[in-house]
Coordinates of C-alpha atoms and ligand atoms in Angstrom, one line a residue:
M414 CA 0.0 0.0 0.0
F415 CA 1.2 3.5 -0.9
G416 CA 0.5 5.0 2.5
V417 CA 2.4 2.3 4.3
K418 CA 5.5 2.9 2.2
K419 CA 5.3 6.7 3.0
L420 CA 5.0 6.0 6.7
K421 CA 7.9 3.6 6.5
D422 CA 10.1 6.1 4.7
S423 CA 9.2 8.7 7.2
L424 CA 10.4 6.4 10.0
S425 CA 13.8 5.8 8.5
K426 CA 15.6 8.1 10.9
T427 CA 14.0 6.6 14.0
R428 CA 14.5 3.1 12.6
N429 CA 18.1 3.6 11.8
S430 CA 19.0 4.9 15.2
M431 CA 16.8 2.9 17.4
M432 CA 16.0 -0.3 15.7
S433 CA 19.4 -1.1 14.4
Q434 CA 20.7 -1.0 18.0
I435 CA 17.9 -3.2 19.2
S436 CA 18.7 -5.7 16.5
D437 CA 22.3 -5.8 17.6
L438 CA 21.1 -6.4 21.1
F439 CA 18.9 -9.4 20.2
V440 CA 21.4 -11.6 18.5
A441 CA 21.2 -15.2 19.8
S442 CA 22.8 -15.1 23.2
D443 CA 21.7 -15.5 26.8
I444 CA 19.4 -12.9 28.4
T445 CA 21.4 -10.9 31.0
D446 CA 20.7 -7.9 33.2
E447 CA 22.9 -6.0 30.9
L448 CA 20.6 -6.7 28.0
W449 CA 17.7 -5.1 29.9
D450 CA 19.8 -2.1 30.8
D451 CA 20.9 -1.6 27.2
L452 CA 17.3 -1.9 26.0
E453 CA 16.2 0.7 28.4
A454 CA 19.0 3.1 27.3
I455 CA 18.1 2.6 23.6
L456 CA 14.4 3.2 24.2
I457 CA 15.0 6.3 26.3
Q458 CA 17.3 7.6 23.6
A459 CA 14.6 7.2 21.0
D460 CA 12.3 9.5 23.1
V461 CA 10.1 6.7 24.3
G462 CA 10.3 8.4 27.7
V463 CA 11.5 7.1 31.0
D464 CA 8.1 6.0 32.4
T465 CA 7.0 4.4 29.2
T466 CA 10.3 2.7 28.8
L467 CA 10.3 1.2 32.3
Y468 CA 6.7 0.1 31.8
L469 CA 7.6 -1.6 28.5
V470 CA 10.7 -3.3 29.7
E471 CA 8.9 -4.6 32.8
R472 CA 6.1 -6.0 30.6
V473 CA 8.6 -7.7 28.3
K474 CA 10.6 -9.1 31.3
E475 CA 7.4 -10.6 32.8
R476 CA 6.5 -12.3 29.6
V477 CA 10.0 -13.6 29.1
D478 CA 9.8 -15.1 32.6
Q479 CA 6.3 -16.5 32.1
E480 CA 7.1 -18.1 28.8
R481 CA 10.5 -19.2 30.1
L482 CA 12.5 -17.8 27.2
K483 CA 16.2 -18.1 27.4
Q484 CA 17.5 -16.6 24.2
A485 CA 17.8 -12.9 23.5
D486 CA 16.6 -13.2 19.9
E487 CA 13.2 -14.5 21.2
V488 CA 12.7 -11.3 23.2
K489 CA 12.5 -9.1 20.1
D490 CA 9.1 -10.5 19.1
I491 CA 7.8 -10.0 22.6
L492 CA 9.0 -6.4 22.6
K493 CA 7.2 -5.8 19.2
D494 CA 4.0 -7.3 20.6
E495 CA 4.1 -5.1 23.7
M496 CA 4.9 -2.0 21.7
R497 CA 2.0 -2.7 19.3
E498 CA -0.3 -3.2 22.3
L499 CA 0.6 0.1 23.7
I500 CA -0.3 2.1 20.6
T501 CA -3.4 0.2 19.4
S502 CA -6.4 2.4 20.0
N503 CA -9.8 1.1 20.9
T504 CA -11.5 4.3 20.0
P505 CA -11.9 4.9 16.2
L506 CA -11.8 8.4 14.9
Q507 CA -15.3 9.9 15.2
L508 CA -15.5 11.2 11.6
D509 CA -17.3 8.8 9.4
T510 CA -20.7 8.8 10.9
K511 CA -23.9 10.0 9.3
R512 CA -24.2 13.3 11.2
L513 CA -24.8 16.5 9.3
L514 CA -21.5 18.2 9.9
T515 CA -18.5 16.7 11.7
V516 CA -16.6 19.4 13.6
V517 CA -12.9 19.0 14.5
M518 CA -10.9 21.5 16.5
I519 CA -7.2 21.7 15.8
V520 CA -5.0 23.1 18.6
G521 CA -1.2 23.3 19.0
V522 CA 1.6 25.8 19.5
N523 CA 2.9 28.0 16.6
G524 CA 5.5 26.2 14.5
S525 CA 4.2 22.7 15.3
G526 CA 2.8 22.4 11.8
K527 CA -0.8 23.2 12.8
T528 CA -1.9 25.2 9.7
T529 CA -0.2 22.7 7.3
S530 CA -1.9 19.8 9.1
V531 CA -5.3 21.4 8.8
A532 CA -4.8 21.8 5.1
K533 CA -3.4 18.3 4.7
M534 CA -6.4 16.9 6.6
A535 CA -8.7 18.8 4.4
Y536 CA -6.9 17.4 1.3
Y537 CA -7.0 13.9 2.8
Y538 CA -10.8 13.9 3.3
G539 CA -11.3 15.9 0.1
Q540 CA -9.7 13.0 -1.8
Q541 CA -12.2 10.7 -0.3
G542 CA -15.1 12.8 -1.7
K543 CA -15.9 14.7 1.5
K544 CA -16.8 18.4 1.3
V545 CA -14.5 20.2 3.7
I546 CA -14.8 23.7 5.2
L547 CA -12.0 25.4 7.1
A548 CA -12.3 28.0 9.8
A549 CA -9.3 30.4 10.1
A550 CA -9.9 30.9 13.8
D551 CA -6.3 31.6 14.6
T552 CA -7.0 35.3 14.0
Y553 CA -4.0 36.5 16.0
R554 CA -1.6 35.8 13.2
A555 CA -2.2 37.4 9.8
A556 CA 0.2 35.0 8.3
A557 CA -1.7 32.0 9.6
I558 CA -4.9 33.3 7.9
D559 CA -3.1 33.8 4.6
Q560 CA -1.4 30.5 4.7
L561 CA -4.7 28.7 5.5
K562 CA -6.3 30.4 2.5
I563 CA -3.6 29.4 0.1
W564 CA -3.3 25.8 1.4
G565 CA -7.1 25.5 1.8
D566 CA -7.5 26.4 -1.9
R567 CA -4.9 23.9 -2.8
A568 CA -6.8 21.3 -0.8
G569 CA -10.0 22.1 -2.6
A570 CA -11.7 23.2 0.7
V571 CA -13.8 26.3 1.4
V572 CA -12.0 28.7 3.8
V573 CA -13.9 31.0 6.1
S574 CA -11.8 33.9 7.3
H575 CA -12.1 37.3 8.9
Q576 CA -9.7 40.2 9.4
P577 CA -6.6 39.6 11.5
G578 CA -7.3 40.5 15.1
S579 CA -11.1 39.8 14.8
D580 CA -13.1 37.6 17.1
P581 CA -12.3 33.9 16.5
G582 CA -15.8 33.1 17.8
A583 CA -17.4 34.9 14.9
V584 CA -15.3 32.9 12.5
V585 CA -16.5 29.7 14.0
Y586 CA -20.1 30.9 14.0
D587 CA -19.9 31.7 10.3
T588 CA -18.2 28.4 9.5
M589 CA -20.9 26.4 11.3
K590 CA -23.7 28.4 9.5
S591 CA -22.0 28.1 6.1
G592 CA -21.0 24.4 6.6
L593 CA -24.6 23.5 7.4
A594 CA -26.1 25.6 4.7
R595 CA -23.8 24.2 2.1
K596 CA -24.2 20.7 3.3
M597 CA -20.5 20.2 4.1
D598 CA -19.3 16.9 5.6
L599 CA -16.4 18.2 7.7
A600 CA -15.4 21.5 9.4
L601 CA -11.9 21.9 10.6
I602 CA -11.2 24.8 13.0
D603 CA -7.7 26.2 13.1
T604 CA -7.4 27.7 16.6
A605 CA -4.8 30.1 18.1
G606 CA -1.7 28.3 19.4
R607 CA -0.7 30.7 22.0
L608 CA -2.6 32.9 24.4
H609 CA -1.1 34.7 27.3
T610 CA -2.1 32.2 29.9
K611 CA -3.4 28.7 30.1
F612 CA -6.5 30.2 31.7
N613 CA -7.1 32.4 28.6
L614 CA -6.5 29.5 26.3
M615 CA -9.0 27.4 28.2
K616 CA -11.6 30.2 28.2
E617 CA -11.2 30.8 24.5
L618 CA -11.4 27.1 23.5
E619 CA -14.5 26.7 25.8
K620 CA -16.1 29.7 24.1
L621 CA -15.4 28.2 20.6
H622 CA -16.7 24.8 21.7
G623 CA -19.9 26.5 22.9
I624 CA -20.4 28.4 19.7
A625 CA -19.9 25.2 17.6
R626 CA -22.2 23.2 19.9
K627 CA -25.1 25.7 19.7
Q628 CA -25.4 24.9 16.0
V629 CA -24.1 21.4 15.6
H630 CA -25.1 18.7 18.0
A631 CA -22.3 17.5 20.3
A632 CA -19.6 19.5 18.5
P633 CA -16.7 19.5 18.4
H634 CA -16.6 15.8 17.8
E635 CA -12.9 15.6 18.0
S636 CA -10.2 18.0 19.3
L637 CA -6.8 17.1 17.9
L638 CA -3.6 18.5 19.3
V639 CA -0.8 19.0 16.8
L640 CA 2.7 18.0 18.1
D641 CA 6.0 18.4 16.5
A642 CA 7.8 15.0 16.7
T643 CA 11.2 16.7 16.4
T644 CA 10.8 18.1 19.9
G645 CA 10.5 14.6 21.3
Q646 CA 9.8 14.7 25.1
N647 CA 9.2 18.4 25.0
A648 CA 6.2 17.7 22.8
L649 CA 4.9 15.6 25.6
S650 CA 5.1 18.2 28.3
Q651 CA 3.4 20.7 25.9
A652 CA 0.7 18.1 25.4
K653 CA 0.1 17.8 29.1
H654 CA -0.4 21.6 29.2
F655 CA -3.0 21.5 26.5
K656 CA -4.7 18.4 27.6
D657 CA -6.0 20.0 30.7
S658 CA -7.5 23.0 28.9
A659 CA -8.5 21.7 25.5
K660 CA -10.3 18.4 26.0
I661 CA -7.9 16.7 23.6
T662 CA -9.2 13.5 22.0
G663 CA -6.2 12.7 19.8
V664 CA -2.9 13.9 18.4
I665 CA -1.6 14.8 15.0
L666 CA 2.2 14.1 15.1
T667 CA 4.0 16.1 12.5
K668 CA 7.5 16.0 11.0
L669 CA 8.0 12.3 11.7
D670 CA 10.2 12.3 8.6
S671 CA 12.6 14.8 10.1
T672 CA 13.4 13.1 13.4
A673 CA 14.9 10.0 15.1
K674 CA 12.5 10.7 18.0
G675 CA 9.6 8.7 16.6
G676 CA 9.6 6.7 19.9
V677 CA 7.5 9.6 21.4
V678 CA 4.5 7.9 19.8
F679 CA 4.6 5.3 22.6
A680 CA 4.8 8.0 25.3
I681 CA 1.9 9.9 23.9
H682 CA -0.4 6.9 24.0
R683 CA 0.7 5.8 27.5
E684 CA 1.2 9.1 29.2
L685 CA -1.5 11.3 27.6
G686 CA -4.0 8.5 27.3
V687 CA -5.1 9.7 23.8
P688 CA -4.2 8.1 20.5
V689 CA -2.1 9.5 17.7
R690 CA -4.7 10.0 14.9
F691 CA -2.6 11.2 12.0
V692 CA 1.1 11.6 11.3
G693 CA 2.8 14.2 9.1
T694 CA 5.4 12.5 6.8
G695 CA 6.8 15.5 4.8
E696 CA 6.1 19.0 3.6
G697 CA 3.8 18.1 0.7
I698 CA 0.0 18.3 1.0
D699 CA -0.3 14.6 0.6
N700 CA 2.4 13.7 3.2
F701 CA -0.2 12.9 5.8
E702 CA -1.4 9.5 7.0
P703 CA -4.0 8.1 9.4
F704 CA -2.0 6.5 12.2
D705 CA -1.9 2.7 11.8
A706 CA -0.3 0.9 14.8
E707 CA 0.6 -2.2 12.7
A708 CA 2.2 -0.2 9.9
F709 CA 4.1 1.9 12.5
I710 CA 5.6 -1.2 14.2
E711 CA 6.5 -2.8 10.9
G712 CA 8.0 0.5 9.8
L713 CA 10.1 0.6 12.9
F714 CA 11.3 -2.9 12.9
T715 CA 11.6 -3.9 9.2
E716 CA 14.5 -3.0 7.0
D717 CA 13.8 -2.9 3.2
Ligands
LIG1840 P1 2.1 26.4 12.5 O1 2.8 27.7 12.9 O2 1.9 25.5 13.6 O3 0.8 26.7 11.8 O4 3.1 25.7 11.5 P2 3.1 25.5 9.9 O5 1.9 24.7 9.5 O6 3.3 26.9 9.4 O7 4.4 24.6 9.8 C1 5.7 25.0 10.2 C2 6.7 24.3 9.4 O8 6.7 22.9 9.5 C3 6.5 24.6 7.9 O9 7.8 24.9 7.3 C4 6.0 23.2 7.4 O10 6.3 23.0 6.0 C5 6.7 22.3 8.3 N1 6.0 21.0 8.4 C6 4.7 20.8 8.8 N2 4.4 19.5 8.9 C7 5.5 18.8 8.4 C8 5.8 17.4 8.3 O11 5.0 16.5 8.5 N3 7.1 17.1 7.8 C9 8.0 18.1 7.6 N4 9.2 17.8 7.2 N5 7.7 19.4 7.7 C10 6.5 19.8 8.2

């Protein structure tokens, strides 16, 4: 499948640094304490995070004991299993139901790839025949509005925008009205990445939620946080900050192609308790994939 190859290509940096070391570790030899220490060090280095690494290694050790394995090369499959388990989500993305208009809020700090991801997501669903409308509700940055218009056009989406500095609530209001009137399938709301305080951010997002919900039942149906994978564990602390205020239901992880820190995917699932929904695999409008745990694990472990 085309998408699987793109995901795999985007994982080459992570694969080359993390997985080649893991493969070296699991050559046929006895399982020693040193092996576990080395495995921990490699996972932490790949930004899996200390807590998640300790959890994973503990799980693998338990299974190795239970299954009475003696050879290091048998451990690799167990590790793969446990990693897959950690990132397999039980909650599917809430987009493909029969509701009138599906509303998705997109949040994240400036520079994370938020605007690009909104456009990529519009393109992705546009390619599947969905009618997509975008709200340029990051009204604090003139450049973000312009960029969304350009990329939105490219994606074939309708873009609703007001003047820079105007009320984001009014943009959301117009987007809901227009989206319903024009029988759109999906509304993506690009929100401001940075307000002065967490309290302001929370207030603003709550206000936008309220405006959307007044017109569309149970909106927003998803709130996706955009995180830059190149920032590794910092992305995670940023995410914790947003999670409290923004009712995050999932993550869009960008720039997977530019980093060896792809291990952060595991920490996101375990420590944030929300799934990665999409990944950014490059700068092009079609470098965007729904997250697939199986493909991710294969991409990490399998050389060409
Ligand atoms: P925003 O400030 O969060 O809205 O960020 P932008 O959408 O403007 O993106 C910031 C930079 O990241 C731009 O140069 C994008 O081309 C780049 N970018 C976004 N997503 C990806 C990705 O998945 N891979 C790569 N390599 N670059 C990306």
